[in-house]
Coordinates of C-alpha atoms in Angstrom, one line a residue:
X1 CA -91.9 62.8 37.4
X2 CA -94.4 60.5 37.7
X3 CA -96.8 62.0 40.5
X4 CA -99.2 59.5 42.4
X5 CA -102.6 59.9 41.5
X6 CA -105.1 62.1 44.3
X7 CA -108.3 59.0 43.1
X8 CA -105.3 56.5 44.8
X9 CA -105.9 57.9 47.6
X10 CA -109.7 56.7 47.6
X11 CA -109.5 54.2 46.7
X12 CA -107.7 53.2 49.9
X13 CA -111.2 53.3 50.8
X14 CA -112.5 50.6 49.9
X15 CA -110.5 47.8 52.5
X16 CA -112.9 49.6 54.6
X17 CA -115.6 46.9 52.5
X18 CA -116.3 43.8 53.0
X19 CA -119.0 41.5 52.2
X20 CA -121.7 41.1 55.1
X21 CA -121.4 36.5 56.5
X22 CA -124.7 34.7 56.7
X23 CA -127.5 36.4 58.6
X24 CA -127.3 32.3 60.5
X25 CA -123.8 32.9 61.8
X26 CA -124.2 36.5 63.1
X27 CA -127.5 35.9 64.9
X28 CA -125.4 32.6 66.1
X29 CA -123.4 35.1 67.9
X30 CA -126.2 37.8 68.9
X31 CA -128.7 33.7 70.7
X32 CA -124.7 32.6 72.4
X33 CA -123.7 36.4 73.2
X34 CA -126.4 37.1 75.2
X35 CA -126.5 33.0 76.8
X36 CA -123.0 34.0 77.9
X37 CA -125.0 37.7 79.9
X38 CA -127.3 35.5 80.9
X39 CA -124.5 33.1 83.4
X40 CA -123.1 36.3 84.8
X41 CA -126.6 38.7 85.4
X42 CA -126.9 35.4 87.6
X43 CA -124.6 37.0 90.1
X44 CA -126.4 40.5 89.9
X45 CA -130.4 40.0 91.3
X46 CA -133.3 38.7 90.7
X47 CA -133.7 42.7 88.5
X48 CA -131.6 41.9 86.4
X49 CA -131.7 37.4 85.9
X50 CA -132.2 37.5 82.1
X51 CA -130.4 40.6 80.8
X52 CA -128.9 38.7 78.3
X53 CA -131.4 37.0 76.6
X54 CA -134.1 39.3 77.4
X55 CA -132.1 42.8 77.6
X56 CA -129.7 42.0 74.1
X57 CA -130.9 39.1 72.6
X58 CA -134.7 39.5 71.6
X59 CA -134.4 43.2 70.5
X60 CA -131.6 42.3 68.4
X61 CA -133.4 39.8 66.8
X62 CA -136.4 42.2 66.2
X63 CA -134.4 44.6 64.7
X64 CA -133.3 41.8 62.2
X65 CA -136.5 40.8 61.3
X66 CA -138.6 44.3 60.9
X67 CA -135.5 46.5 59.0
X68 CA -135.5 44.9 55.9
X69 CA -139.4 44.9 55.9
X70 CA -139.3 48.2 56.4
X71 CA -136.2 49.6 54.1
X72 CA -137.9 47.5 51.6
X73 CA -141.6 48.7 51.8
X74 CA -139.7 52.8 52.0
X75 CA -138.1 51.7 48.2
X76 CA -135.3 51.1 48.7
X77 CA -132.7 47.5 49.9
X78 CA -131.6 46.0 52.5
X79 CA -130.6 42.1 52.9
X80 CA -131.1 40.6 56.0
X81 CA -127.4 39.4 55.4
X82 CA -126.3 43.9 56.1
X83 CA -129.7 42.7 58.6
X84 CA -128.5 40.7 60.6
X85 CA -125.6 41.7 61.0
X86 CA -126.3 45.3 61.8
X87 CA -128.4 44.2 64.3
X88 CA -125.1 42.0 65.8
X89 CA -123.0 44.9 65.5
X90 CA -125.1 46.7 67.4
X91 CA -125.6 44.1 70.0
X92 CA -121.9 44.8 70.7
X93 CA -121.4 48.3 71.3
X94 CA -124.9 48.0 73.7
X95 CA -122.5 45.7 75.0
X96 CA -120.8 47.1 76.3
X97 CA -121.4 50.3 76.6
X98 CA -123.8 48.2 79.6
X99 CA -120.5 46.3 80.6
X100 CA -118.4 49.5 81.7
X101 CA -121.6 50.8 84.2
X102 CA -120.7 47.9 86.3
X103 CA -117.1 48.9 86.5
X104 CA -119.4 52.1 88.7
X105 CA -122.2 50.6 90.4
X106 CA -124.7 48.5 90.0
X107 CA -127.3 51.1 90.8
X108 CA -126.5 52.0 87.6
X109 CA -126.5 49.6 85.6
X110 CA -129.9 51.1 84.0
X111 CA -128.1 54.3 82.9
X112 CA -125.3 52.7 80.8
X113 CA -127.7 50.5 79.2
X114 CA -130.4 52.7 78.3
X115 CA -127.1 54.9 77.2
X116 CA -126.3 51.6 75.1
X117 CA -129.7 51.4 73.1
X118 CA -129.0 55.9 72.9
X119 CA -125.8 54.8 71.1
X120 CA -127.5 51.5 69.7
X121 CA -130.4 54.2 67.8
X122 CA -127.7 56.8 66.7
X123 CA -125.8 54.4 64.8
X124 CA -128.1 53.1 63.4
X125 CA -130.0 55.6 62.2
X126 CA -125.6 57.0 60.8
X127 CA -125.7 53.3 58.9
X128 CA -129.1 52.9 57.6
X129 CA -128.3 56.3 56.4
X130 CA -125.4 55.2 54.6
X131 CA -126.3 51.9 52.6
X132 CA -129.5 52.1 52.6
X133 CA -131.7 56.1 52.3
X134 CA -129.7 59.3 52.9
X135 CA -133.2 60.5 53.7
X136 CA -132.5 61.1 57.5
X137 CA -135.6 61.0 58.3
X138 CA -137.0 57.9 56.8
X139 CA -134.7 55.8 58.4
X140 CA -135.5 56.5 61.3
X141 CA -138.0 54.3 62.1
X142 CA -135.8 51.4 60.5
X143 CA -133.3 53.0 63.1
X144 CA -135.4 52.6 66.3
X145 CA -135.7 48.9 65.8
X146 CA -134.2 47.1 67.8
X147 CA -133.6 49.9 70.4
X148 CA -136.5 49.9 70.9
X149 CA -137.4 46.2 71.2
X150 CA -134.4 46.9 74.1
X151 CA -136.5 49.9 75.5
X152 CA -139.9 47.6 76.1
X153 CA -137.3 44.5 77.8
X154 CA -136.4 47.5 80.0
X155 CA -138.6 48.2 81.5
X156 CA -139.4 44.3 82.6
X157 CA -136.5 44.8 84.0
X158 CA -135.9 47.2 85.3
X159 CA -138.1 50.4 86.4
X160 CA -141.5 52.0 85.2
X161 CA -138.6 55.9 85.2
X162 CA -135.9 53.5 83.0
X163 CA -138.7 53.8 80.3
X164 CA -138.4 57.1 80.2
X165 CA -135.0 57.7 80.2
X166 CA -134.7 55.4 77.8
X167 CA -136.1 57.6 75.5
X168 CA -134.5 60.5 76.2
X169 CA -131.5 59.8 75.6
X170 CA -132.4 58.0 72.0
X171 CA -133.2 62.1 71.6
X172 CA -130.0 62.8 72.9
X173 CA -128.2 59.4 70.8
X174 CA -130.2 59.8 67.9
X175 CA -129.3 64.0 68.3
X176 CA -126.2 63.2 68.3
X177 CA -125.5 60.9 65.3
X178 CA -127.9 63.4 62.7
X179 CA -125.9 65.7 64.1
X180 CA -122.3 64.2 62.4
X181 CA -124.1 63.2 59.3
X182 CA -125.4 66.7 58.8
X183 CA -121.4 67.6 59.5
X184 CA -120.0 65.1 57.5
X185 CA -122.4 66.0 54.2
X186 CA -121.3 69.6 54.2
X187 CA -117.4 69.9 52.9
X188 CA -119.2 68.5 50.6
X189 CA -123.0 70.0 49.3
X190 CA -120.2 73.4 48.9
X191 CA -117.8 71.8 47.5
X192 CA -119.9 70.1 44.6
X193 CA -123.3 70.2 45.7
X194 CA -124.0 66.9 46.5
X195 CA -125.0 64.4 49.2
X196 CA -121.7 63.2 50.3
X197 CA -123.8 59.9 52.1
X198 CA -126.7 59.9 48.8
X199 CA -123.7 59.2 46.9
X200 CA -122.5 56.2 49.5
X201 CA -126.3 54.5 48.9
X202 CA -125.7 54.6 45.0
X203 CA -122.3 53.7 44.8
X204 CA -123.5 50.8 46.8
X205 CA -126.6 50.3 44.8
X206 CA -124.2 49.8 41.7
X207 CA -122.5 46.4 44.1
X208 CA -125.0 44.9 45.2
X209 CA -128.0 45.4 41.4
X210 CA -125.9 47.0 38.6
X211 CA -127.4 50.8 39.5
X212 CA -126.2 53.2 37.6
X213 CA -127.6 55.6 39.1
X214 CA -124.0 57.1 40.5
X215 CA -124.0 58.9 37.3
X216 CA -126.1 61.4 37.6
X217 CA -123.9 62.5 40.8
X218 CA -120.3 62.8 38.0
X219 CA -122.9 65.0 35.6
X220 CA -123.6 67.5 38.0
X221 CA -120.3 67.5 38.9
X222 CA -118.7 67.3 35.4
X223 CA -117.9 70.1 32.5
X224 CA -117.4 70.0 28.5
X225 CA -114.8 69.5 26.8
X226 CA -113.6 68.5 23.1
X227 CA -111.3 66.5 23.1
X228 CA -108.7 64.5 19.7
X229 CA -109.9 60.7 18.4
X230 CA -107.1 59.2 15.9
X231 CA -108.3 56.1 14.1
X232 CA -106.9 54.3 11.2
X233 CA -109.9 52.5 9.6
X234 CA -108.2 49.4 7.5
X235 CA -109.7 47.5 5.3
X236 CA -109.4 44.3 3.0
X237 CA -111.2 43.2 0.2
X238 CA -114.0 40.1 1.2
X239 CA -112.3 40.2 3.9
X240 CA -113.7 41.9 7.6
X241 CA -112.5 45.1 7.5
X242 CA -110.5 46.5 11.0
X243 CA -110.9 50.2 13.4
X244 CA -108.1 50.6 15.0
X245 CA -108.8 54.0 17.4
X246 CA -107.1 56.5 20.0
X247 CA -110.1 58.3 22.5
X248 CA -108.1 60.7 24.6
X249 CA -110.8 59.6 27.5
X250 CA -109.8 57.8 30.3
X251 CA -112.3 54.8 30.8
X252 CA -113.7 54.7 34.0
X253 CA -114.5 55.0 36.5
X254 CA -116.0 52.0 37.7
X255 CA -117.9 48.6 36.9
X256 CA -120.5 50.3 33.8
X257 CA -120.4 53.9 34.7
X258 CA -119.6 56.9 33.4
X259 CA -117.3 54.8 30.0
X260 CA -115.9 52.0 32.6
X261 CA -116.8 50.2 29.2
X262 CA -116.1 51.8 26.6
X263 CA -114.4 49.6 24.4
X264 CA -118.1 47.2 24.0
X265 CA -119.6 50.3 23.0
X266 CA -116.9 51.2 20.0
X267 CA -117.1 47.2 18.8
X268 CA -121.8 47.2 19.4
X269 CA -121.7 50.8 17.1
X270 CA -119.1 49.3 13.8
X271 CA -120.1 45.7 11.9
X272 CA -115.6 45.9 11.7
X273 CA -113.2 44.5 13.9
X274 CA -112.7 47.9 16.9
X275 CA -109.4 48.0 18.6
X276 CA -109.8 51.0 21.2
X277 CA -106.6 51.6 22.9
X278 CA -105.8 54.0 25.4
X279 CA -104.8 57.7 24.6
X280 CA -103.8 60.6 26.5
X281 CA -105.6 61.2 29.2
X282 CA -106.0 60.6 33.1
X283 CA -109.4 60.0 35.9
X284 CA -110.0 63.8 35.0
X285 CA -111.2 62.9 31.2
X286 CA -113.9 60.0 32.8
X287 CA -117.4 59.7 30.7
X288 CA -120.2 61.1 33.7
X289 CA -122.0 58.5 31.9
X290 CA -121.6 55.6 29.6
X291 CA -124.1 57.8 27.2
X292 CA -121.3 60.5 26.4
X293 CA -120.0 57.7 24.5
X294 CA -121.7 58.1 21.7
X295 CA -120.6 62.0 21.3
X296 CA -117.3 59.4 20.0
X297 CA -119.0 56.8 18.6
X298 CA -120.3 59.6 15.4
X299 CA -117.5 61.7 14.9
X300 CA -115.7 58.5 15.0
X301 CA -117.9 56.7 12.1
X302 CA -118.5 60.2 10.5
X303 CA -115.1 61.2 9.6
X304 CA -115.3 57.9 7.9
X305 CA -116.3 58.8 5.2
X306 CA -113.1 61.3 4.0
X307 CA -110.6 58.9 4.8
X308 CA -107.8 58.9 1.7
X309 CA -106.3 55.1 1.4
X310 CA -103.3 54.4 0.9
X311 CA -101.6 50.2 -0.4
X312 CA -98.9 50.8 1.4
X313 CA -97.3 51.7 5.4
X314 CA -93.6 51.8 5.7
X315 CA -91.6 48.9 8.7
X316 CA -92.3 50.1 12.3
X317 CA -89.5 51.4 14.2
X318 CA -88.4 51.8 17.8
X319 CA -87.3 54.8 19.3
X320 CA -86.2 56.0 22.9
X321 CA -85.3 58.3 24.5
X322 CA -84.4 57.7 28.9
X323 CA -87.6 55.1 30.2
X324 CA -89.8 56.4 27.8
X325 CA -89.5 53.3 24.6
X326 CA -91.9 54.6 21.7
X327 CA -93.2 52.5 18.6
X328 CA -93.9 53.9 15.1
X329 CA -94.9 53.4 12.3
X330 CA -96.9 54.6 9.1
X331 CA -99.8 53.7 7.6
X332 CA -101.3 56.6 4.7
X333 CA -100.8 59.7 5.8
X334 CA -101.0 58.8 9.5
X335 CA -98.7 57.7 11.9
X336 CA -99.1 55.0 14.8
X337 CA -96.7 55.6 17.7
X338 CA -97.1 53.4 20.7
X339 CA -94.8 54.7 24.1
X340 CA -94.3 52.0 27.7
X341 CA -91.6 52.4 29.9
X342 CA -92.2 48.8 30.9
X343 CA -90.2 47.2 33.1
X344 CA -91.1 51.1 34.4
X345 CA -94.3 51.9 35.6
X346 CA -96.4 52.8 33.3
X347 CA -100.4 54.5 34.1
X348 CA -101.5 57.5 32.8
X349 CA -100.5 60.2 30.6
X350 CA -101.7 64.4 31.1
X351 CA -104.0 64.6 28.6
X352 CA -101.7 67.4 27.3
X353 CA -99.0 65.6 26.9
X354 CA -100.5 64.4 24.4
X355 CA -101.7 66.8 23.1
X356 CA -98.5 68.0 23.0
X357 CA -97.6 65.3 21.0
X358 CA -100.1 64.6 18.5
X359 CA -99.2 69.0 17.5
X360 CA -96.0 68.5 17.2
X361 CA -95.7 65.8 14.6
X362 CA -98.5 67.5 12.1
X363 CA -95.4 68.9 11.0
X364 CA -94.8 65.1 9.1
X365 CA -98.5 63.9 9.7
X366 CA -101.8 65.5 8.7
X367 CA -102.7 62.6 11.5
X368 CA -101.0 61.2 14.4
X369 CA -102.1 58.5 16.6
X370 CA -100.0 58.8 20.0
X371 CA -101.6 55.2 22.4
X372 CA -100.9 54.9 25.9
X373 CA -99.3 50.9 26.4
X374 CA -100.5 50.7 30.0
X375 CA -98.7 48.0 30.3
X376 CA -96.8 47.8 33.3
X377 CA -98.4 48.4 37.5
X378 CA -95.5 48.4 39.6
X379 CA -97.0 49.4 42.6
X380 CA -98.7 52.6 43.6
X381 CA -101.4 54.1 40.5
X382 CA -100.2 57.0 39.4
X383 CA -100.1 60.1 36.7
X384 CA -97.8 61.3 33.6
X385 CA -98.0 65.5 34.4
X386 CA -96.8 68.0 31.9
X387 CA -92.9 69.5 31.8
X388 CA -92.4 66.0 34.0
X389 CA -88.9 63.6 33.1
X390 CA -91.1 61.1 31.7
X391 CA -93.0 63.6 29.7
X392 CA -89.9 65.3 28.3
X393 CA -89.3 61.7 27.0
X394 CA -91.8 61.3 26.2
X395 CA -92.2 63.7 23.9
X396 CA -88.8 63.5 23.4
X397 CA -88.9 60.0 21.6
X398 CA -92.1 61.2 19.2
X399 CA -89.2 63.4 17.7
X400 CA -86.9 60.9 16.9
X401 CA -89.6 59.3 15.0
X402 CA -91.0 62.5 13.3
X403 CA -87.5 63.5 12.5
X404 CA -87.4 59.9 10.9
X405 CA -90.2 59.0 9.3
X406 CA -91.6 60.9 6.8
X407 CA -88.3 59.5 5.2
X408 CA -88.7 55.8 5.6
X409 CA -90.2 53.8 2.3
X410 CA -92.6 53.2 1.9
X411 CA -93.6 49.6 0.4
X412 CA -97.3 47.3 0.1
X413 CA -99.9 46.9 2.9
X414 CA -101.0 43.3 4.8
X415 CA -102.4 42.6 7.0
X416 CA -104.2 39.8 9.7
X417 CA -106.0 40.6 12.4
X418 CA -107.8 38.1 15.6
X419 CA -110.7 38.3 18.1
X420 CA -110.1 36.0 20.9
X421 CA -112.5 35.3 24.1
X422 CA -110.7 34.1 26.8
X423 CA -112.1 31.9 30.4
X424 CA -110.9 34.7 32.9
X425 CA -113.8 36.9 34.4
X426 CA -114.1 40.6 35.0
X427 CA -112.9 39.7 38.6
X428 CA -109.4 38.5 37.0
X429 CA -108.2 41.5 34.9
X430 CA -110.1 40.7 31.8
X431 CA -112.8 42.6 31.0
X432 CA -115.7 41.9 27.6
X433 CA -113.1 41.4 24.7
X434 CA -110.3 39.8 25.9
X435 CA -107.8 39.4 23.6
X436 CA -106.7 41.5 20.2
X437 CA -104.4 41.4 17.3
X438 CA -103.4 43.0 14.7
X439 CA -100.7 42.1 13.1
X440 CA -98.8 44.4 10.5
X441 CA -96.6 42.8 7.3
X442 CA -94.6 45.0 5.0
X443 CA -91.4 44.4 3.6
X444 CA -89.7 41.3 5.3
X445 CA -91.0 43.2 7.8
X446 CA -94.3 41.4 10.6
X447 CA -95.3 43.9 13.8
X448 CA -98.1 42.7 15.9
X449 CA -100.6 44.4 17.9
X450 CA -102.3 43.2 20.5
X451 CA -104.7 44.8 22.9
X452 CA -106.4 43.0 26.0
X453 CA -109.3 44.2 27.6
X454 CA -107.7 45.5 31.0
X455 CA -107.6 47.7 33.2
X456 CA -103.0 47.3 33.2
X457 CA -100.7 44.3 33.2
X458 CA -99.1 42.8 35.7
X459 CA -95.2 43.9 36.6
X460 CA -93.1 41.9 34.0
X461 CA -96.2 40.6 32.2
X462 CA -95.3 42.5 29.3
X463 CA -92.0 41.5 28.8
X464 CA -92.6 36.9 29.5
X465 CA -96.2 36.8 26.5
X466 CA -93.9 39.8 24.4
X467 CA -91.4 37.5 24.4
X468 CA -93.4 34.6 23.3
X469 CA -95.3 37.2 20.9
X470 CA -91.5 37.3 19.3
X471 CA -91.1 33.8 18.5
X472 CA -94.1 34.5 15.5
X473 CA -93.0 37.8 14.6
X474 CA -90.3 40.4 14.3
X475 CA -91.3 43.2 16.6
X476 CA -94.7 43.8 18.6
X477 CA -96.3 45.6 21.1
X478 CA -98.8 44.9 24.0
X479 CA -101.5 47.2 24.5
X480 CA -104.9 47.6 27.6
X481 CA -107.6 49.1 27.2
X482 CA -107.5 50.6 30.0
X483 CA -110.8 49.2 30.4
X484 CA -112.0 50.2 34.5
X485 CA -115.0 47.2 34.0
X486 CA -112.7 45.3 35.9
X487 CA -112.6 47.7 38.7
X488 CA -115.5 48.6 41.6
X489 CA -114.0 49.1 45.3
X490 CA -110.5 48.4 44.0
X491 CA -107.7 51.1 41.3
X492 CA -105.7 47.4 40.8
X493 CA -107.0 44.5 39.0
X494 CA -104.3 44.3 36.3
X495 CA -103.4 41.2 33.8
X496 CA -101.5 39.1 35.4
X497 CA -102.3 39.9 38.1
X498 CA -104.8 36.7 39.7
X499 CA -103.7 35.0 36.1
X500 CA -100.6 34.1 35.1
X501 CA -99.5 34.6 32.6
X502 CA -98.3 31.8 31.3
X503 CA -102.4 30.4 31.6
X504 CA -102.7 33.3 29.3
X505 CA -100.7 32.8 27.2
X506 CA -102.0 29.8 24.7
X507 CA -105.2 32.4 24.2
X508 CA -101.9 35.6 22.8
X509 CA -100.3 32.0 20.3
X510 CA -103.7 31.4 19.4
X511 CA -104.1 35.4 18.4
X512 CA -101.8 35.4 17.1
X513 CA -101.3 32.9 14.9
X514 CA -105.1 33.7 13.8
X515 CA -103.8 37.2 12.9
X516 CA -101.1 35.7 10.7
X517 CA -103.5 33.4 8.6
X518 CA -105.8 35.8 8.5
X519 CA -102.7 38.4 6.0
X520 CA -104.5 40.8 3.3
X521 CA -103.6 42.7 1.2
X522 CA -104.8 45.7 2.5
X523 CA -105.9 49.5 2.5
X524 CA -105.2 51.9 5.5
X525 CA -106.2 55.3 5.5
X526 CA -106.8 57.5 9.4
X527 CA -108.9 60.9 11.0
X528 CA -108.6 62.8 12.9
X529 CA -112.2 63.4 14.4
X530 CA -113.3 65.9 16.9
X531 CA -115.2 64.3 19.9
X532 CA -117.6 67.6 21.4
X533 CA -118.9 69.1 24.0
X534 CA -118.2 65.6 25.5
X535 CA -118.4 66.0 29.8
X536 CA -116.2 64.3 31.3
X537 CA -115.5 64.7 35.5
X538 CA -113.6 67.9 34.9
X539 CA -110.1 69.7 35.5
X540 CA -108.7 68.3 39.0
X541 CA -111.5 66.9 40.4
X542 CA -110.4 64.0 41.6
X543 CA -107.9 65.8 43.8
X544 CA -110.5 68.1 45.5
X545 CA -112.8 65.0 45.8
X546 CA -109.6 63.5 47.6
X547 CA -108.3 66.2 49.7
X548 CA -112.1 67.6 50.6
X549 CA -111.9 63.0 51.9
X550 CA -108.8 63.9 52.9
X551 CA -110.1 66.7 55.3
X552 CA -112.6 64.6 56.6
X553 CA -110.8 61.7 58.2
X554 CA -108.4 64.3 60.0
X555 CA -111.5 66.0 61.8
X556 CA -114.1 62.9 61.6
X557 CA -113.2 61.1 64.0
X558 CA -112.1 64.3 67.1
X559 CA -116.2 65.5 66.7
X560 CA -117.6 62.4 66.8
X561 CA -115.2 61.7 69.6
X562 CA -116.9 65.3 71.3
X563 CA -120.4 64.4 70.5
X564 CA -120.2 60.6 72.1
X565 CA -118.9 62.9 75.2
X566 CA -121.5 65.0 75.2
X567 CA -124.0 62.8 74.8
X568 CA -123.0 60.4 77.1
X569 CA -122.7 63.7 80.3
X570 CA -125.8 64.4 78.5
X571 CA -127.2 61.3 79.4
X572 CA -125.9 61.6 82.7
X573 CA -127.9 64.5 84.3
X574 CA -130.5 63.2 82.8
X575 CA -130.1 59.9 84.8
X576 CA -129.8 62.7 87.8
X577 CA -133.2 63.9 86.9
X578 CA -135.4 61.4 86.1
X579 CA -133.9 59.5 89.0

């Protein structure tokens, strides 16, 4: 069965990410809110006139103006929009807490205003250590700008003893939030030896300025693996050749981090056109750093020296068992298998499934390239586990190919290739390499392999585009590289989701037509290289991370409520003692 991927649970957390509105809009809200409270405070007596402007608007503006420069001085980054949004959100919290004091008595207003300032201080510490610098001691001064301005305003609005009360409540609420931060980070320190909020800092830095410091965390978590890479080298006289390779690692996790742009790195490393298909690998096999890609490129380049070329190939043949369809074709001593379940979900396969298929195929061929077409996303992201029904269907379908393809007749081989850039962006689901096509003509049969640089295909898109391709050729399969360069805050950005198939088809037509026009007698040879000591996320690391996050989400709300309740209780005690 296809099992729901653990990283899907982490992906759901991205719904809490959003872009801050422009700072003038945030300040406008603060000013209006202050004026509204000013109008209401006129009814409370002379001692609290202009509570809105003095007690809330002025501190918010002070926090807005001072926070970003102070953080910049510390070598970190914060935008004016975020500074304004934080000041506005804290103002709203402060208003709610302060106004709630009127439920009891106007005389309790100083206590609740002081408690509001303490809460603002605490929440600003929490937010700033998350988005700017995980080191709490460095964020105390930037966090205190808004609330200390409120304390100064409170000195004018209330009795002189207010200042002492407010400072005591700063310690109470600030200490409470610092304890909460410690409790949140403790599970990550014990399980992965990383600082959770530092990880959040680097993630936000990646989104805002492309920083790759996240790779340092992944390397600490990672483990070394040895992975086979099956490649087919096509060479043609006086024409550009092609490398079709199947690295059994996962091109993630996000954006340019790790192996997210694996296909482009491979292409930049070779003069020939390179088609980087998706092998059997889940997110456990994400590269921890783009530096690890060279450990995959080098063995492939070295293996090219010992390739035995042949000018013949077999007809492409399709085999099906259950929901799994496999397109198989022989090139010299190498068998290429491309598997799909479309229109059913076609997602990541566990590495061991691919290894089992390749090992079984070695009874017939020295090189067996198994490609997960990764071309149908129907809903939740999931992966296929060993010994499941779907895994069994893949294995049995490939076994049919192992039984039959060694006996298929061989014919002279003609190959055409093309690479078409597309006007679509990463946000629209297309990676840097656009669309690549390999067209193979054997005897009187023409087969097209069309590769999209993207992360999966929207449900039904494969069928629409493949039907179009079949008007040009006899057999065809569509594949995606699974490049996660198209993903930053979500794992769901498949080809065809934002750009309809009808707009993609003209570029596919161009790719197939150009490849057909490029058909030339060719020789092909395969190799099986090994990427050694490649550092990846590691077995079950994603599951462990997801479990840790899930556990935190259960207990943190209760802990937060308990800490805040204690802080308010201590505030009341401090008020009685100082008053």
